[in-house]
Coordinates of C-alpha atoms in Angstrom, one line a residue:
M1 CA 51.7 -48.9 7.2
A2 CA 53.1 -49.3 3.9
G3 CA 50.1 -50.0 1.8
H4 CA 51.9 -51.5 -1.5
S5 CA 50.9 -54.8 -3.1
H6 CA 54.6 -56.1 -2.6
F7 CA 54.3 -56.0 1.2
S8 CA 54.9 -59.1 3.5
P9 CA 51.3 -59.7 4.6
A10 CA 52.3 -61.7 7.8
N11 CA 54.2 -58.7 9.4
V12 CA 51.5 -56.2 8.8
E13 CA 49.0 -54.9 10.9
E14 CA 46.7 -52.1 10.3
H15 CA 44.2 -50.6 12.9
F16 CA 41.3 -48.6 12.3
E17 CA 41.0 -45.6 14.5
F18 CA 37.5 -44.6 15.8
T19 CA 38.5 -40.8 16.3
S20 CA 36.5 -38.6 18.7
E21 CA 35.6 -36.5 15.7
G22 CA 34.3 -39.4 14.0
K23 CA 32.2 -40.4 17.0
K24 CA 31.1 -37.0 17.4
R25 CA 29.8 -36.9 13.9
V26 CA 28.1 -40.0 14.2
I27 CA 26.4 -38.9 17.5
Y28 CA 25.2 -35.8 16.0
A29 CA 23.6 -37.6 13.3
F30 CA 21.9 -39.9 16.0
I31 CA 20.7 -36.9 17.9
A32 CA 19.4 -35.1 14.7
G33 CA 17.6 -38.3 13.8
V34 CA 15.9 -38.2 17.2
V35 CA 15.0 -34.7 17.0
A36 CA 13.2 -35.3 13.6
L37 CA 11.7 -38.3 15.0
V38 CA 10.2 -36.5 18.0
L39 CA 9.1 -33.6 15.9
G40 CA 7.4 -36.2 13.4
I41 CA 5.7 -37.8 16.0
Y42 CA 4.4 -34.6 17.4
L43 CA 3.3 -33.5 14.1
L44 CA 1.6 -37.0 13.6
S45 CA -0.5 -36.6 16.8
K46 CA -1.4 -33.1 16.0
G47 CA -2.3 -34.0 12.5
E48 CA -4.2 -37.1 13.3
A49 CA -7.5 -35.0 14.0
G50 CA -7.4 -33.6 10.7
G51 CA -6.1 -36.5 8.8
H52 CA -9.3 -38.7 8.9
E53 CA -10.8 -37.3 5.8
V54 CA -7.5 -38.3 3.8
A55 CA -7.4 -41.6 5.4
N56 CA -11.2 -42.4 4.7
A57 CA -10.6 -41.6 0.9
G58 CA -7.7 -44.2 0.9
H59 CA -10.0 -46.5 2.7
E60 CA -12.5 -46.3 0.2
A61 CA -10.1 -46.9 -2.5
V62 CA -8.8 -50.0 -1.0
K63 CA -12.3 -51.2 -0.1
A64 CA -13.2 -51.3 -3.8
G65 CA -10.1 -53.2 -4.5
H66 CA -10.8 -55.7 -1.8
E67 CA -14.4 -56.2 -3.0
A68 CA -13.3 -57.0 -6.4
A69 CA -10.9 -59.4 -5.3
S70 CA -13.3 -61.1 -2.9
E71 CA -16.3 -61.2 -5.3
H72 CA -15.5 -64.6 -6.7
L73 CA -14.8 -66.4 -3.5
S74 CA -17.3 -68.8 -2.0
G75 CA -18.4 -68.0 1.5
G76 CA -16.0 -65.1 1.8
A77 CA -13.9 -66.9 4.5
I78 CA -10.9 -66.1 2.3
S79 CA -11.4 -62.6 1.6
H80 CA -8.1 -60.4 2.7
Q81 CA -9.6 -58.2 5.4
P82 CA -7.8 -54.8 5.6
A83 CA -6.8 -55.3 8.9
A84 CA -4.7 -52.3 8.8
E85 CA -7.7 -50.2 8.3
E86 CA -10.0 -51.7 11.0
H87 CA -7.3 -51.5 13.9
Y88 CA -5.5 -48.1 12.9
D89 CA -4.3 -46.0 15.7
W90 CA -1.9 -43.2 14.9
T91 CA 1.1 -44.6 16.9
N92 CA 1.1 -47.8 14.7
R93 CA 3.2 -45.7 12.3
I94 CA 5.8 -45.3 14.8
W95 CA 5.9 -49.1 15.6
A96 CA 5.7 -50.0 11.8
N97 CA 8.6 -47.9 11.3
V98 CA 10.7 -49.3 14.4
W99 CA 9.7 -52.9 13.0
L100 CA 10.8 -52.0 9.4
N101 CA 14.2 -50.6 10.5
A102 CA 15.0 -53.4 12.9
V103 CA 14.1 -55.9 10.2
F104 CA 16.3 -54.1 7.5
F105 CA 19.6 -53.5 9.8
T106 CA 19.2 -57.3 11.2
G107 CA 19.6 -58.4 7.6
I108 CA 22.5 -56.1 6.7
A109 CA 24.1 -57.2 10.1
I110 CA 23.7 -61.0 9.4
I111 CA 24.7 -60.6 5.7
G112 CA 28.1 -59.7 7.1
M113 CA 28.4 -63.2 8.5
F114 CA 26.9 -64.7 5.4
F115 CA 29.5 -63.1 3.4
V116 CA 32.2 -64.1 5.6
S117 CA 31.1 -67.7 5.8
L118 CA 30.5 -68.0 2.1
Q119 CA 34.2 -67.1 1.4
Y120 CA 35.5 -69.8 4.0
L121 CA 32.9 -72.3 2.7
T122 CA 34.1 -71.7 -0.9
K123 CA 37.8 -71.3 0.3
S124 CA 37.9 -68.1 -1.7
G125 CA 41.4 -66.2 -1.4
W126 CA 40.4 -62.7 -3.1
S127 CA 38.2 -61.7 -0.2
S128 CA 40.5 -62.5 2.6
V129 CA 42.1 -58.7 2.3
M130 CA 38.6 -57.5 3.3
K131 CA 36.9 -60.0 5.4
R132 CA 37.4 -58.0 8.6
V133 CA 34.8 -55.4 7.4
P134 CA 31.7 -57.7 7.1
E135 CA 33.1 -59.9 10.3
A136 CA 32.3 -56.8 12.3
F137 CA 28.8 -56.3 11.1
P138 CA 26.9 -59.0 13.2
K139 CA 27.9 -57.1 16.3
F140 CA 24.7 -55.0 15.7
L141 CA 22.4 -58.1 16.1
Y142 CA 22.9 -57.4 19.9
I143 CA 20.8 -54.1 19.1
T144 CA 18.2 -55.5 16.9
L145 CA 17.4 -58.5 19.0
P146 CA 15.9 -56.7 22.1
I147 CA 14.1 -54.1 19.5
L148 CA 12.5 -57.0 17.8
L149 CA 11.4 -58.7 21.1
L150 CA 10.1 -55.6 22.6
V151 CA 8.1 -54.5 19.8
F152 CA 6.6 -57.9 19.4
F153 CA 5.7 -58.3 23.0
F154 CA 4.2 -54.8 23.6
K155 CA 3.0 -53.9 20.1
G156 CA 2.9 -57.0 18.1
D157 CA -1.0 -56.6 17.5
A158 CA -0.3 -53.3 15.9
I159 CA 1.8 -55.0 13.2
F160 CA 0.4 -58.4 12.7
H161 CA -3.1 -59.4 12.1
W162 CA -2.7 -62.9 13.4
M163 CA -2.2 -61.4 17.0
H164 CA -5.5 -59.5 17.2
H165 CA -7.9 -60.6 20.0
G166 CA -10.3 -63.4 19.3
V167 CA -9.2 -64.3 15.6
T168 CA -8.6 -68.1 16.4
E169 CA -11.5 -68.6 18.8
V170 CA -14.4 -70.2 17.3
G171 CA -17.7 -68.2 17.9
N172 CA -15.7 -65.1 18.6
E173 CA -16.7 -62.0 16.3
N174 CA -13.3 -61.6 15.1
Y175 CA -12.9 -65.3 14.4
D176 CA -11.0 -66.1 11.2
K177 CA -10.9 -69.3 9.9
I178 CA -7.6 -68.9 7.7
I179 CA -5.9 -67.5 10.6
A180 CA -7.2 -70.3 12.9
G181 CA -5.9 -72.6 10.4
K182 CA -2.1 -71.1 10.5
S183 CA -2.2 -70.7 14.2
G184 CA 0.0 -73.9 14.8
Y185 CA 2.8 -71.9 13.3
L186 CA 1.7 -68.4 14.0
N187 CA 1.3 -68.3 17.8
K188 CA 3.2 -66.1 20.3
T189 CA 5.2 -69.0 21.8
F190 CA 6.5 -70.5 18.7
F191 CA 7.2 -67.1 17.2
I192 CA 9.4 -66.1 20.1
A193 CA 11.0 -69.4 20.1
R194 CA 12.2 -69.2 16.8
L195 CA 13.4 -65.4 17.1
V196 CA 15.3 -66.4 20.2
G197 CA 16.6 -69.5 19.1
F198 CA 17.9 -68.5 15.7
F199 CA 19.4 -65.2 17.0
A200 CA 21.2 -67.5 19.7
L201 CA 22.6 -69.5 17.0
W202 CA 23.5 -66.6 14.9
I203 CA 25.3 -64.7 17.4
G204 CA 26.9 -67.9 19.0
L205 CA 28.5 -69.0 15.7
W206 CA 29.6 -65.4 15.0
T207 CA 31.4 -65.1 18.3
V208 CA 33.1 -68.4 18.0
L209 CA 33.9 -67.5 14.2
R210 CA 35.3 -63.9 15.6
K211 CA 37.3 -65.4 18.4
K212 CA 39.1 -67.9 16.0
S213 CA 39.8 -65.0 13.3
L214 CA 41.5 -63.1 16.0
E215 CA 43.3 -66.0 17.7
E216 CA 44.6 -66.6 14.0
D217 CA 46.2 -63.2 14.0
L218 CA 48.1 -64.1 17.1
I219 CA 49.4 -67.5 16.4
G220 CA 48.4 -68.3 12.7
S221 CA 47.4 -71.9 12.1
T222 CA 45.9 -73.7 9.1
D223 CA 44.1 -75.7 12.0
L224 CA 42.2 -72.4 12.9
F225 CA 41.5 -71.8 9.2
N226 CA 40.0 -75.3 9.1
Q227 CA 37.9 -74.8 12.2
M228 CA 36.5 -71.5 10.7
V229 CA 35.5 -73.5 7.5
R230 CA 33.4 -75.9 9.7
I231 CA 31.9 -73.1 11.9
S232 CA 30.9 -71.5 8.3
T233 CA 29.5 -74.5 7.0
A234 CA 27.2 -74.9 10.1
F235 CA 26.1 -71.4 9.8
I236 CA 25.3 -71.5 6.2
V237 CA 22.9 -74.3 7.0
V238 CA 21.3 -72.5 10.0
F239 CA 21.1 -69.5 7.8
G240 CA 19.3 -71.2 5.1
A241 CA 16.4 -72.3 7.2
S242 CA 16.4 -69.3 9.5
S243 CA 16.4 -66.5 6.7
S244 CA 13.3 -68.2 5.2
M245 CA 11.6 -68.6 8.5
F246 CA 12.2 -65.0 9.4
A247 CA 10.8 -63.9 5.9
W248 CA 7.5 -65.6 6.5
D249 CA 7.4 -64.7 10.6
W250 CA 8.5 -61.0 10.3
V251 CA 7.2 -59.8 7.1
M252 CA 4.9 -62.2 5.2
S253 CA 2.8 -63.0 8.2
I254 CA 1.8 -59.4 8.4
D255 CA -0.5 -59.9 5.4
T256 CA -1.6 -63.1 7.2
H257 CA -4.0 -64.4 4.5
W258 CA -1.6 -64.0 1.7
F259 CA 1.4 -66.2 1.0
S260 CA 4.0 -66.8 -1.6
T261 CA 6.3 -69.8 -1.7
M262 CA 9.0 -67.5 -3.3
F263 CA 9.0 -65.1 -0.2
G264 CA 11.9 -66.5 1.6
W265 CA 14.2 -66.1 -1.4
Y266 CA 12.7 -62.7 -2.1
M267 CA 13.5 -61.2 1.3
F268 CA 16.9 -63.0 1.2
S269 CA 18.0 -61.6 -2.2
S270 CA 16.7 -58.0 -0.8
W271 CA 18.9 -58.3 2.4
H272 CA 21.8 -59.9 0.5
V273 CA 22.4 -57.3 -2.1
T274 CA 22.0 -54.6 0.5
G275 CA 24.6 -56.3 2.7
L276 CA 26.8 -56.3 -0.2
A277 CA 26.2 -52.7 -0.9
V278 CA 27.0 -51.9 2.5
I279 CA 30.2 -53.9 2.6
T280 CA 31.4 -52.0 -0.6
L281 CA 30.7 -48.6 0.8
T282 CA 32.4 -49.3 4.2
I283 CA 35.6 -50.4 2.1
L284 CA 35.4 -47.5 0.2
L285 CA 34.9 -45.0 2.9
L286 CA 38.0 -46.9 4.8
K287 CA 39.9 -46.3 1.6
D288 CA 39.1 -42.6 1.3
K289 CA 40.6 -42.4 5.1
G290 CA 44.0 -43.9 4.1
Y291 CA 43.0 -47.4 5.2
M292 CA 43.0 -50.5 3.3
A293 CA 45.5 -49.5 0.4
Y294 CA 46.0 -53.2 -0.3
V295 CA 42.5 -53.5 -1.5
N296 CA 43.0 -52.6 -5.1
E297 CA 40.6 -52.0 -8.0
N298 CA 40.5 -55.8 -8.9
H299 CA 38.9 -56.4 -5.4
L300 CA 36.6 -53.5 -5.8
H301 CA 35.7 -55.1 -9.4
D302 CA 34.7 -58.1 -7.7
L303 CA 32.5 -56.4 -5.3
G304 CA 30.8 -54.5 -8.2
K305 CA 30.3 -57.9 -10.1
L306 CA 28.6 -59.2 -6.7
M307 CA 26.4 -56.1 -6.5
F308 CA 25.5 -56.1 -10.4
A309 CA 24.7 -59.8 -10.4
F310 CA 22.6 -59.8 -7.2
S311 CA 20.7 -56.7 -8.2
I312 CA 19.7 -58.7 -11.3
F313 CA 19.0 -61.8 -9.1
W314 CA 16.8 -59.8 -6.9
T315 CA 14.7 -58.4 -10.0
Y316 CA 14.4 -62.1 -11.2
V317 CA 12.8 -63.1 -7.8
W318 CA 10.8 -59.9 -7.8
F319 CA 9.4 -60.2 -11.2
E320 CA 8.9 -64.2 -11.0
Q321 CA 6.9 -63.7 -7.8
F322 CA 4.5 -61.2 -9.5
L323 CA 4.4 -63.1 -12.8
L324 CA 3.3 -66.4 -11.2
I325 CA 0.4 -64.5 -9.3
Y326 CA -0.5 -62.2 -12.3
Y327 CA -1.1 -65.2 -14.5
A328 CA -2.8 -67.5 -11.9
N329 CA -5.0 -64.5 -11.3
M330 CA -6.3 -66.1 -8.1
P331 CA -8.0 -63.3 -5.9
E332 CA -6.6 -64.2 -2.6
E333 CA -3.4 -63.8 -4.1
I334 CA -3.6 -60.9 -6.4
I335 CA -4.9 -58.7 -3.6
Y336 CA -1.2 -58.2 -2.3
F337 CA -0.3 -56.6 -5.3
L338 CA -3.6 -54.7 -5.9
E339 CA -3.0 -53.1 -2.3
R340 CA 0.4 -51.8 -3.5
W341 CA -0.7 -50.6 -7.0
E342 CA -4.3 -49.5 -6.9
G343 CA -5.4 -49.4 -3.4
H344 CA -4.8 -47.5 -0.1
N345 CA -2.8 -44.3 -1.3
K346 CA -0.7 -43.3 -4.1
I347 CA 2.6 -43.6 -2.1
Y348 CA 2.8 -47.4 -2.7
K349 CA 2.4 -47.2 -6.4
T350 CA 5.2 -44.4 -6.6
S351 CA 7.4 -46.4 -4.2
E352 CA 6.9 -49.7 -6.3
I353 CA 8.1 -47.6 -9.5
L354 CA 11.0 -46.0 -7.8
M355 CA 12.0 -49.2 -6.0
V356 CA 12.2 -51.1 -9.4
F357 CA 14.3 -48.1 -10.8
L358 CA 16.8 -48.1 -8.0
N359 CA 17.0 -51.7 -7.6
F360 CA 17.4 -52.9 -11.3
F361 CA 17.7 -50.4 -13.9
F362 CA 19.9 -48.0 -12.0
P363 CA 22.7 -50.5 -10.9
F364 CA 22.2 -52.5 -14.3
L365 CA 23.1 -49.4 -16.0
V366 CA 25.6 -47.9 -14.0
L367 CA 27.7 -51.2 -13.3
M368 CA 27.5 -52.6 -16.6
T369 CA 31.0 -51.7 -18.0
R370 CA 34.3 -53.2 -16.6
D371 CA 35.6 -49.6 -15.9
A372 CA 32.5 -48.6 -13.9
K373 CA 33.0 -51.5 -11.7
R374 CA 36.6 -50.4 -11.0
T375 CA 36.1 -46.7 -10.4
R376 CA 35.2 -45.7 -6.9
I377 CA 32.7 -43.0 -7.6
F378 CA 30.7 -45.2 -9.4
L379 CA 30.5 -47.9 -7.0
K380 CA 29.7 -45.4 -4.2
I381 CA 26.7 -44.1 -6.1
A382 CA 25.5 -47.5 -6.9
A383 CA 25.8 -48.8 -3.5
F384 CA 24.0 -45.7 -1.8
F385 CA 21.2 -46.1 -4.3
I386 CA 21.0 -49.9 -3.8
I387 CA 20.7 -49.3 0.0
V388 CA 18.1 -46.6 -0.5
G389 CA 16.2 -48.9 -2.9
H390 CA 16.0 -51.8 -1.1
Y391 CA 15.0 -49.6 2.0
I392 CA 11.9 -48.8 -0.2
D393 CA 11.6 -52.5 -0.8
F394 CA 11.1 -53.4 2.9
Y395 CA 9.0 -50.3 3.2
Q396 CA 6.6 -52.0 0.3
M397 CA 6.7 -55.4 1.9
I398 CA 5.6 -53.9 5.5
M399 CA 3.8 -50.9 5.5
P400 CA 0.7 -51.7 3.3
G401 CA -0.3 -54.5 5.5
V402 CA 0.4 -52.5 8.7
L403 CA -0.7 -49.0 7.8
G404 CA -3.1 -49.5 5.0
G405 CA -3.9 -45.9 3.7
H406 CA -2.2 -44.1 6.7
A407 CA 1.4 -44.5 5.4
G408 CA 3.5 -41.7 4.2
Y409 CA 7.2 -40.4 4.1
G410 CA 7.8 -38.0 6.8
L411 CA 9.7 -36.8 9.6
V412 CA 8.9 -39.9 11.4
E413 CA 10.4 -42.1 8.7
F414 CA 13.7 -40.0 7.9
G415 CA 14.2 -39.8 11.6
M416 CA 14.0 -43.4 12.4
V417 CA 16.3 -44.6 9.7
T418 CA 18.8 -42.0 10.6
V419 CA 18.6 -43.1 14.3
F420 CA 19.2 -46.7 13.3
A421 CA 21.7 -45.9 10.6
S422 CA 24.0 -43.7 13.0
A423 CA 23.6 -46.5 15.6
F424 CA 24.7 -49.2 12.9
I425 CA 27.6 -47.1 11.7
Y426 CA 28.7 -46.5 15.7
I427 CA 28.7 -50.1 16.5
V428 CA 30.3 -51.4 13.6
S429 CA 33.0 -48.6 13.6
D430 CA 33.7 -49.7 17.3
E431 CA 34.0 -53.2 16.5
L432 CA 36.3 -52.5 13.5
T433 CA 38.8 -50.8 16.1
K434 CA 39.1 -54.3 18.0
A435 CA 40.9 -56.2 15.4
S436 CA 43.7 -55.4 12.5
L437 CA 41.8 -54.6 9.3
I438 CA 44.0 -57.1 7.7
A439 CA 44.0 -60.8 8.8
K440 CA 47.7 -61.1 8.5
N441 CA 47.8 -64.9 9.2
H442 CA 45.0 -66.0 6.8
P443 CA 46.7 -68.6 4.4
F444 CA 45.1 -67.1 1.4
L445 CA 46.3 -63.7 2.0
P446 CA 49.3 -63.6 -0.6
E447 CA 47.0 -64.7 -3.1
A448 CA 44.6 -61.8 -2.3
V449 CA 47.3 -59.2 -2.4
H450 CA 48.2 -60.2 -5.8
H451 CA 44.7 -60.5 -7.1
D452 CA 44.3 -59.6 -10.7
I453 CA 41.5 -59.6 -12.9

């Protein structure tokens, strides 16, 4: 197709071809991930016998932190028990990685829908040339839903302290007053109802939006556009509630005694900027292959501004959450940061420093100038490191509560993320082939084609 800014949008179609060569590459990456994962699991099982001394050293370090945090508290009912240490089994590291990746990639998938919905809700014109890319992301929810459900059903007690036997039974040796107090919300039935209910709404609203979007290509109608605005509005309302609840359910409830009123925002901000980085990177890779020539440096500039702005927004939420807990100095709150800074093992402290560098300083400095936001290589580098940085962010949210001093970065971690990433690339690439890359009858397309900033 002619990829010039003066083409007539209404009679242009451009179809992405997921070539056999491309499929092979992704499948090879998937297989490499599986091999690394299997090898990592084997080494983990072998190393477990000799790893107890290291684990015990980590346990002693965190124990000191827990005692310091608990000593001011009356009756000790609120002291944060290192549940990960008490109930550790070497296979927990595998399940923790499955959960981490399922949560991380669910976020990227649903941010695709959030991005598209936001464009419809605000009636934005500039993004209409690229909306087919994020519109394909939610297809991956069909993969992550069963994974989340299966891990929760069969290995939930390896991840969540509140699922341990007897924690809500008065008189049981494992009875925990705080967890019992939260059991009206944190119980298996309600947890699954929220998970399945919100996923059904997410997938349902995306399916309807996608259907209308493809229909618009065939017949072109402002009526269809208005229907999509209404669907998007409904989704934004649903997402507002569900993204916060999933933050509490999937991540915050791992550290069951601890809570933060900002956590919903915190996890959303991490999901959101990661999703924006994946959208940007996908568009740039498609442009490298000769597609989407009509996406010009003005559109890229806007994507760069979004990544830049929401990296700063994430930093604001991260720092505010920390600052409020720091100056209140309440032991039951500060334990969360003590575990990540002083306790368990040094990997968390290193990850915390690296995460702040990759998620704030790096994108802030790389994307600060106008030219950088319009230059493909800078956008690619920034997007890639934002994705890596926020993966570490989720690692920091999940691993200390699940694994305590037994966490690490090894073949299990690299294998698992490779398996999930290649599956995501395959599913999204396949979905991209099912519609024209340009929504040719979008009413704002002429505006987008001539977008200039």
